[in-house]
Short mmCIF file of C-alpha atoms in Angstrom, two decimals:
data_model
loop_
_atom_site.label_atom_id
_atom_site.label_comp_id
_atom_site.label_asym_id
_atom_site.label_seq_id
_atom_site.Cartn_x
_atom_site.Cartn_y
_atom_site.Cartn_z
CA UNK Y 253 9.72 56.15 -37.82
CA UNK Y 254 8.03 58.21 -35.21
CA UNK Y 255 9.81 60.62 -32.68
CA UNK Y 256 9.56 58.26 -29.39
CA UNK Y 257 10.23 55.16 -31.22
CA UNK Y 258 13.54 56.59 -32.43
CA UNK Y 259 14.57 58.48 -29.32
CA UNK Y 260 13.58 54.71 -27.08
CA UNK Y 261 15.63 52.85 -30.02
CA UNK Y 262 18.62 55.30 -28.95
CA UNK Y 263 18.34 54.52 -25.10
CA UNK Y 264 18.45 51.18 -26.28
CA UNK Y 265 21.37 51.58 -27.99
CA UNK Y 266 23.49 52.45 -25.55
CA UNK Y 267 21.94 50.45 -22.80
CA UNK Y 268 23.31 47.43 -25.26
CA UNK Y 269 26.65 48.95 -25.74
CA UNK Y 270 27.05 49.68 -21.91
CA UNK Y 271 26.12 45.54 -21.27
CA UNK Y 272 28.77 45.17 -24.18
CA UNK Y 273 31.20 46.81 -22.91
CA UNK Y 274 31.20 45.85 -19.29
CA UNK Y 275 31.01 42.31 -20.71
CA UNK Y 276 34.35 42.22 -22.82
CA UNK Y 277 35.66 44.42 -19.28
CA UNK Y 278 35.04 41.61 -16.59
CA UNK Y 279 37.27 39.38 -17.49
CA UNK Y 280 40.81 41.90 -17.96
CA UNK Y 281 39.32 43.12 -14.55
CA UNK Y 282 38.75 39.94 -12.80
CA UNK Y 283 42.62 39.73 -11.75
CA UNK Y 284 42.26 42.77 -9.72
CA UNK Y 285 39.21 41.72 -7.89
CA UNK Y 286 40.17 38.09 -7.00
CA UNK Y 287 44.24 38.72 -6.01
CA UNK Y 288 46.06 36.96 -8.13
CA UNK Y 289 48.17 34.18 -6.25
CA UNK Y 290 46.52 33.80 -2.65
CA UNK Y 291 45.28 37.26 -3.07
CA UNK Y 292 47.90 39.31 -2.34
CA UNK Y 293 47.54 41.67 -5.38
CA UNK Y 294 44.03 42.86 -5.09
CA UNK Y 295 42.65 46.16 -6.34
CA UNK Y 296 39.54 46.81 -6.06
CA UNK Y 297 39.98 50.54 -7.32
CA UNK Y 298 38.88 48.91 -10.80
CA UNK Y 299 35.45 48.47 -9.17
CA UNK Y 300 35.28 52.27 -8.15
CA UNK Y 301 37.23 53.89 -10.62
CA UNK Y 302 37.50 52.27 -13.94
CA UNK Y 303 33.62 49.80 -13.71
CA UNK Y 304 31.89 52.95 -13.86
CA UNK Y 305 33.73 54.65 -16.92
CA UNK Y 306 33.92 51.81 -18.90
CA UNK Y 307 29.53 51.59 -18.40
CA UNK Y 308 29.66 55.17 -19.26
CA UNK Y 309 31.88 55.09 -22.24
CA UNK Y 310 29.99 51.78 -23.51
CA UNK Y 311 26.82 53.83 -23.07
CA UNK Y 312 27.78 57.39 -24.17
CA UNK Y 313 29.57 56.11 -27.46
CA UNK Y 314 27.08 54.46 -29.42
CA UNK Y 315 24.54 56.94 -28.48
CA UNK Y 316 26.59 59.53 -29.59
CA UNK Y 317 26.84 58.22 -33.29
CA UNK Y 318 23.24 56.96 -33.00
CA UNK Y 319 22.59 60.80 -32.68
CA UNK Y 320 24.99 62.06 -34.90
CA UNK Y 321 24.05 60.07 -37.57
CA UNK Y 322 20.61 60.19 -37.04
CA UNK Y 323 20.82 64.00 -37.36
CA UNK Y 324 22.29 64.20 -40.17
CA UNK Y 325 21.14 61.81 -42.85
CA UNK Y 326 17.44 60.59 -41.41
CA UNK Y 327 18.10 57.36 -41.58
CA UNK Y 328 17.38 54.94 -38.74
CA UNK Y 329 19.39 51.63 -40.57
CA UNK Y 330 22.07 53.82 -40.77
CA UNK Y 331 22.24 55.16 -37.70
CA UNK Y 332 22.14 51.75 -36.15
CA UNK Y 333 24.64 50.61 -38.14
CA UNK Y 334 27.09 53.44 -36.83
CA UNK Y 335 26.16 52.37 -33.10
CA UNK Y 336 27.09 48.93 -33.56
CA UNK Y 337 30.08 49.92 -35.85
CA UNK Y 338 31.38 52.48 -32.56
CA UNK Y 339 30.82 49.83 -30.22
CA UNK Y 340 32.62 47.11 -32.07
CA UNK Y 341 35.20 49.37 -32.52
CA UNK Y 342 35.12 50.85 -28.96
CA UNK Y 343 35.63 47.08 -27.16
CA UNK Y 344 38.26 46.62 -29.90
CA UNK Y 345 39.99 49.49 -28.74
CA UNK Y 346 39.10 48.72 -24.62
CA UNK Y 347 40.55 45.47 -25.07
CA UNK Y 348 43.56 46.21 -26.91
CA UNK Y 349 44.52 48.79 -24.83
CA UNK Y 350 43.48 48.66 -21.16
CA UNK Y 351 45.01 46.10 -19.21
CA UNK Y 352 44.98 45.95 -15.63
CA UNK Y 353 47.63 46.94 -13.31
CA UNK Y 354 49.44 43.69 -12.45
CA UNK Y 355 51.87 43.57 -9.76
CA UNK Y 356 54.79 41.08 -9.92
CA UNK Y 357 53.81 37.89 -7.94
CA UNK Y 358 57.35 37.65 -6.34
CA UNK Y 359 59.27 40.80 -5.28
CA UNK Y 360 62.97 39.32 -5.67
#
């Protein structure tokens, strides 16, 4: 596999893995941006703040093991593989974990 073709294959890694990622982020997110009940509870610091780490994380990841792996066994199968593995396991993780700040619908 030539030079450019595995460098472009890398950008195309993580442009999939940023999609990816954003993708499995917009709905948790979508709370935030609409209100909740007659939109009271909006935050739109998701669209500021956390929008643009999650497209960097989703991006930076899987290139990172593309890379890695690619560097050290010369293998382009198996450096795919380890993108796709990071990303699974890197929207795993995002959707496990994050969850939106919710506040309580009625203050009692």
């Amino acid at each position: 596999m030539k030079e450019e073709i595995k460098g472009l294959a890398g950008f195309l890694v993580a442009g999939l893995g940023a999609a990816a990622a954003l993708l499995a982020w917009a709905p948790l997110a979508r709370v935030n941006v609409e209100g909740g009940f007659e939109g009271k509870h909006r935050d739109l610091s998701v669209l500021y703040v956390d929008l643009p780490l999650v497209a960097v994380g989703g991006a930076l990841v899987p290139l990172a093991f593309w890379m890695l792996t690619l560097r050290r066994f010369h293998r382009p199968w198996l450096a795919a593989l380890a993108a796709v593995t990071a990303v699974a396991l890197g929207i795993w993780g995002l959707t496990s974990w994050w969850a939106p700040y919710q506040a309580p619908e009625f203050g009692y």
